[in-house]
Amino acid sequence: MAEKQVVLGAAAPAGRTDFVDTARTLWDSWAQGVVTVDRDAGRFVSDPTAGAFYHRGRHFDIGGRFTVPRSPQAQPVVIVSGDGPEARDLAARHGDVIIAPLGTFEAGRAFYDDLARRTVEAGRPAGAVKVLSAATFVGTAASVVDRIVRWVREDAADGFVLPSHLTPDELALFADTVVPLLQDRGVLRTEYITATLRQHLGLGAPRSHRAVNPRSLQKVPS
């Protein structure tokens, strides 16, 4: 459960906002620390109403009891895919990460700045959404490292995603030549020191949906 993610496409339907709100209502239906697992007392939770939820929106009107406790990262990482205005607005309002094909450094800087502006307008901190560029790297290992470091240090991206069409040999070449140089420069970890995807990405704890949507606190009988 620690590595869960939700991916939203740029062409998501009009009800995507209500869909995300509904999902967050479910994810927040278990309070932090409510799972006790007291075998001697035969008790699993400290709150018998854990998992009760209610959501009424334009597209979804549901209530009941969610049977899955909170994961170690509280909520799955919400990833938006795409680089157009609709994808940027979706990420600014609901995303933790956006993956976009950014071909040049200048395009990356413009995208990064525009997303920061949209995120602030949506009522969130400018850096709340991590920008990952889907890029194909061409050149020597050293030149690839130079490009990666420049983009991250000069706010054109927060990181990179290797394209899915790479062959195993190409991935191995990247891992054997580029990764060690990134680690030598101190810009890439040599081991994981955190336990969840959210922490690996440097994302903060998600804002409790219950805190901003009190109606979801309404108790619904199981």
mmCIF file of N, CA and C in Angstrom, residues 158-216:
data_model
loop_
_atom_site.group_PDB
_atom_site.id
_atom_site.type_symbol
_atom_site.label_atom_id
_atom_site.label_comp_id
_atom_site.label_asym_id
_atom_site.label_seq_id
_atom_site.Cartn_x
_atom_site.Cartn_y
_atom_site.Cartn_z
ATOM 1 N N ASP A 158 11.577 19.064 -11.979
ATOM 2 C CA ASP A 158 11.995 18.524 -10.679
ATOM 3 C C ASP A 158 12.640 17.158 -10.831
ATOM 4 N N GLY A 159 12.517 16.586 -12.027
ATOM 5 C CA GLY A 159 13.079 15.276 -12.282
ATOM 6 C C GLY A 159 12.683 14.810 -13.664
ATOM 7 N N PHE A 160 13.068 13.579 -13.997
ATOM 8 C CA PHE A 160 12.822 13.046 -15.330
ATOM 9 C C PHE A 160 12.252 11.634 -15.246
ATOM 10 N N VAL A 161 11.466 11.289 -16.264
ATOM 11 C CA VAL A 161 10.919 9.944 -16.413
ATOM 12 C C VAL A 161 11.457 9.385 -17.724
ATOM 13 N N LEU A 162 12.066 8.218 -17.673
ATOM 14 C CA LEU A 162 12.570 7.611 -18.894
ATOM 15 C C LEU A 162 11.409 7.079 -19.719
ATOM 16 N N PRO A 163 11.443 7.252 -21.045
ATOM 17 C CA PRO A 163 10.335 6.799 -21.882
ATOM 18 C C PRO A 163 10.182 5.287 -21.863
ATOM 19 N N SER A 164 8.946 4.834 -22.010
ATOM 20 C CA SER A 164 8.643 3.406 -21.909
ATOM 21 C C SER A 164 9.159 2.596 -23.085
ATOM 22 N N HIS A 165 9.514 3.261 -24.202
ATOM 23 C CA HIS A 165 9.939 2.517 -25.380
ATOM 24 C C HIS A 165 11.408 2.099 -25.327
ATOM 25 N N LEU A 166 12.138 2.479 -24.294
ATOM 26 C CA LEU A 166 13.538 2.081 -24.191
ATOM 27 C C LEU A 166 13.657 0.567 -24.051
ATOM 28 N N THR A 167 14.665 0.016 -24.688
ATOM 29 C CA THR A 167 14.905 -1.426 -24.596
ATOM 30 C C THR A 167 15.636 -1.726 -23.290
ATOM 31 N N PRO A 168 15.625 -2.984 -22.871
ATOM 32 C CA PRO A 168 16.387 -3.340 -21.651
ATOM 33 C C PRO A 168 17.860 -2.939 -21.741
ATOM 34 N N ASP A 169 18.459 -3.082 -22.921
ATOM 35 C CA ASP A 169 19.871 -2.710 -23.075
ATOM 36 C C ASP A 169 20.063 -1.205 -22.898
ATOM 37 N N GLU A 170 19.116 -0.407 -23.416
ATOM 38 C CA GLU A 170 19.208 1.045 -23.277
ATOM 39 C C GLU A 170 19.032 1.467 -21.817
ATOM 40 N N LEU A 171 18.124 0.819 -21.124
ATOM 41 C CA LEU A 171 17.938 1.114 -19.700
ATOM 42 C C LEU A 171 19.187 0.746 -18.910
ATOM 43 N N ALA A 172 19.769 -0.404 -19.250
ATOM 44 C CA ALA A 172 20.986 -0.840 -18.557
ATOM 45 C C ALA A 172 22.128 0.138 -18.811
ATOM 46 N N LEU A 173 22.217 0.648 -20.049
ATOM 47 C CA LEU A 173 23.263 1.614 -20.376
ATOM 48 C C LEU A 173 23.102 2.885 -19.546
ATOM 49 N N PHE A 174 21.859 3.368 -19.414
ATOM 50 C CA PHE A 174 21.596 4.557 -18.602
ATOM 51 C C PHE A 174 21.977 4.299 -17.146
ATOM 52 N N ALA A 175 21.578 3.138 -16.642
ATOM 53 C CA ALA A 175 21.864 2.812 -15.239
ATOM 54 C C ALA A 175 23.358 2.660 -14.977
ATOM 55 N N ASP A 176 24.085 2.148 -15.954
ATOM 56 C CA ASP A 176 25.506 1.866 -15.752
ATOM 57 C C ASP A 176 26.404 3.076 -16.004
ATOM 58 N N THR A 177 25.930 4.052 -16.797
ATOM 59 C CA THR A 177 26.806 5.170 -17.162
ATOM 60 C C THR A 177 26.342 6.514 -16.607
ATOM 61 N N VAL A 178 25.043 6.789 -16.687
ATOM 62 C CA VAL A 178 24.533 8.084 -16.247
ATOM 63 C C VAL A 178 24.301 8.113 -14.738
ATOM 64 N N VAL A 179 23.669 7.077 -14.224
ATOM 65 C CA VAL A 179 23.331 7.059 -12.794
ATOM 66 C C VAL A 179 24.554 7.246 -11.897
ATOM 67 N N PRO A 180 25.675 6.541 -12.131
ATOM 68 C CA PRO A 180 26.840 6.744 -11.256
ATOM 69 C C PRO A 180 27.349 8.192 -11.269
ATOM 70 N N LEU A 181 27.294 8.845 -12.446
ATOM 71 C CA LEU A 181 27.752 10.232 -12.517
ATOM 72 C C LEU A 181 26.824 11.158 -11.732
ATOM 73 N N LEU A 182 25.520 10.908 -11.809
ATOM 74 C CA LEU A 182 24.573 11.700 -11.021
ATOM 75 C C LEU A 182 24.831 11.516 -9.528
ATOM 76 N N GLN A 183 25.124 10.298 -9.131
ATOM 77 C CA GLN A 183 25.409 10.025 -7.719
ATOM 78 C C GLN A 183 26.720 10.671 -7.293
ATOM 79 N N ASP A 184 27.719 10.658 -8.176
ATOM 80 C CA ASP A 184 29.001 11.305 -7.862
ATOM 81 C C ASP A 184 28.826 12.801 -7.639
ATOM 82 N N ARG A 185 27.875 13.407 -8.363
ATOM 83 C CA ARG A 185 27.620 14.841 -8.207
ATOM 84 C C ARG A 185 26.732 15.144 -7.003
ATOM 85 N N GLY A 186 26.238 14.114 -6.378
ATOM 86 C CA GLY A 186 25.410 14.306 -5.198
ATOM 87 C C GLY A 186 23.992 14.727 -5.477
ATOM 88 N N VAL A 187 23.511 14.495 -6.704
ATOM 89 C CA VAL A 187 22.153 14.905 -7.058
ATOM 90 C C VAL A 187 21.191 13.715 -7.165
ATOM 91 N N LEU A 188 21.688 12.524 -6.954
ATOM 92 C CA LEU A 188 20.842 11.332 -6.987
ATOM 93 C C LEU A 188 21.191 10.436 -5.821
ATOM 94 N N ARG A 189 20.194 9.970 -5.127
ATOM 95 C CA ARG A 189 20.410 9.126 -3.953
ATOM 96 C C ARG A 189 21.154 7.848 -4.316
ATOM 97 N N THR A 190 21.885 7.336 -3.357
ATOM 98 C CA THR A 190 22.550 6.046 -3.538
ATOM 99 C C THR A 190 21.746 4.920 -2.901
ATOM 100 N N GLU A 191 20.793 5.291 -2.057
ATOM 101 C CA GLU A 191 19.883 4.318 -1.458
ATOM 102 C C GLU A 191 18.643 5.051 -0.977
ATOM 103 N N TYR A 192 17.550 4.288 -0.826
ATOM 104 C CA TYR A 192 16.319 4.880 -0.331
ATOM 105 C C TYR A 192 16.365 4.944 1.191
ATOM 106 N N ILE A 193 16.054 6.123 1.727
ATOM 107 C CA ILE A 193 16.043 6.279 3.185
ATOM 108 C C ILE A 193 14.633 6.527 3.692
ATOM 109 N N THR A 194 13.658 6.521 2.771
ATOM 110 C CA THR A 194 12.256 6.694 3.142
ATOM 111 C C THR A 194 11.471 5.477 2.675
ATOM 112 N N ALA A 195 10.217 5.377 3.120
ATOM 113 C CA ALA A 195 9.469 4.139 2.919
ATOM 114 C C ALA A 195 8.385 4.203 1.852
ATOM 115 N N THR A 196 7.974 5.403 1.425
ATOM 116 C CA THR A 196 6.837 5.498 0.516
ATOM 117 C C THR A 196 7.175 6.282 -0.741
ATOM 118 N N LEU A 197 6.369 6.084 -1.781
ATOM 119 C CA LEU A 197 6.545 6.837 -3.016
ATOM 120 C C LEU A 197 6.405 8.326 -2.767
ATOM 121 N N ARG A 198 5.447 8.719 -1.949
ATOM 122 C CA ARG A 198 5.246 10.134 -1.631
ATOM 123 C C ARG A 198 6.516 10.736 -1.024
ATOM 124 N N GLN A 199 7.142 10.018 -0.135
ATOM 125 C CA GLN A 199 8.373 10.510 0.486
ATOM 126 C C GLN A 199 9.533 10.502 -0.508
ATOM 127 N N HIS A 200 9.615 9.476 -1.357
ATOM 128 C CA HIS A 200 10.677 9.414 -2.359
ATOM 129 C C HIS A 200 10.635 10.637 -3.265
ATOM 130 N N LEU A 201 9.425 11.111 -3.576
ATOM 131 C CA LEU A 201 9.260 12.250 -4.467
ATOM 132 C C LEU A 201 9.403 13.594 -3.760
ATOM 133 N N GLY A 202 9.594 13.558 -2.448
ATOM 134 C CA GLY A 202 9.744 14.800 -1.696
ATOM 135 C C GLY A 202 8.439 15.543 -1.513
ATOM 136 N N LEU A 203 7.332 14.815 -1.509
ATOM 137 C CA LEU A 203 6.021 15.433 -1.341
ATOM 138 C C LEU A 203 5.646 15.483 0.127
ATOM 139 N N GLY A 204 5.011 16.558 0.529
ATOM 140 C CA GLY A 204 4.562 16.686 1.906
ATOM 141 C C GLY A 204 3.317 15.861 2.162
ATOM 142 N N ALA A 205 2.904 15.834 3.419
ATOM 143 C CA ALA A 205 1.690 15.120 3.779
ATOM 144 C C ALA A 205 0.494 15.777 3.107
ATOM 145 N N PRO A 206 -0.410 14.998 2.529
ATOM 146 C CA PRO A 206 -1.575 15.591 1.853
ATOM 147 C C PRO A 206 -2.515 16.263 2.837
ATOM 148 N N ARG A 207 -3.130 17.341 2.388
ATOM 149 C CA ARG A 207 -4.105 18.040 3.213
ATOM 150 C C ARG A 207 -5.326 17.159 3.436
ATOM 151 N N SER A 208 -5.791 17.076 4.663
ATOM 152 C CA SER A 208 -6.947 16.249 4.970
ATOM 153 C C SER A 208 -8.179 16.761 4.251
ATOM 154 N N HIS A 209 -8.798 15.886 3.475
ATOM 155 C CA HIS A 209 -10.009 16.273 2.761
ATOM 156 C C HIS A 209 -11.137 16.560 3.748
ATOM 157 N N ARG A 210 -11.123 15.897 4.879
ATOM 158 C CA ARG A 210 -12.167 16.119 5.888
ATOM 159 C C ARG A 210 -12.098 17.531 6.443
ATOM 160 N N ALA A 211 -10.883 18.075 6.519
ATOM 161 C CA ALA A 211 -10.730 19.416 7.092
ATOM 162 C C ALA A 211 -11.374 20.483 6.215
ATOM 163 N N VAL A 212 -11.397 20.230 4.898
ATOM 164 C CA VAL A 212 -11.951 21.239 3.994
ATOM 165 C C VAL A 212 -13.326 20.840 3.459
ATOM 166 N N ASN A 213 -13.781 19.639 3.778
ATOM 167 C CA ASN A 213 -15.109 19.181 3.365
ATOM 168 C C ASN A 213 -15.808 18.537 4.562
ATOM 169 N N PRO A 214 -16.273 19.340 5.521
ATOM 170 C CA PRO A 214 -16.849 18.803 6.756
ATOM 171 C C PRO A 214 -18.020 17.856 6.535
ATOM 172 N N ARG A 215 -18.735 17.981 5.412
ATOM 173 C CA ARG A 215 -19.878 17.099 5.183
ATOM 174 C C ARG A 215 -19.450 15.638 5.102
ATOM 175 N N SER A 216 -18.188 15.404 4.725
ATOM 176 C CA SER A 216 -17.724 14.024 4.636
ATOM 177 C C SER A 216 -17.579 13.384 5.999
#
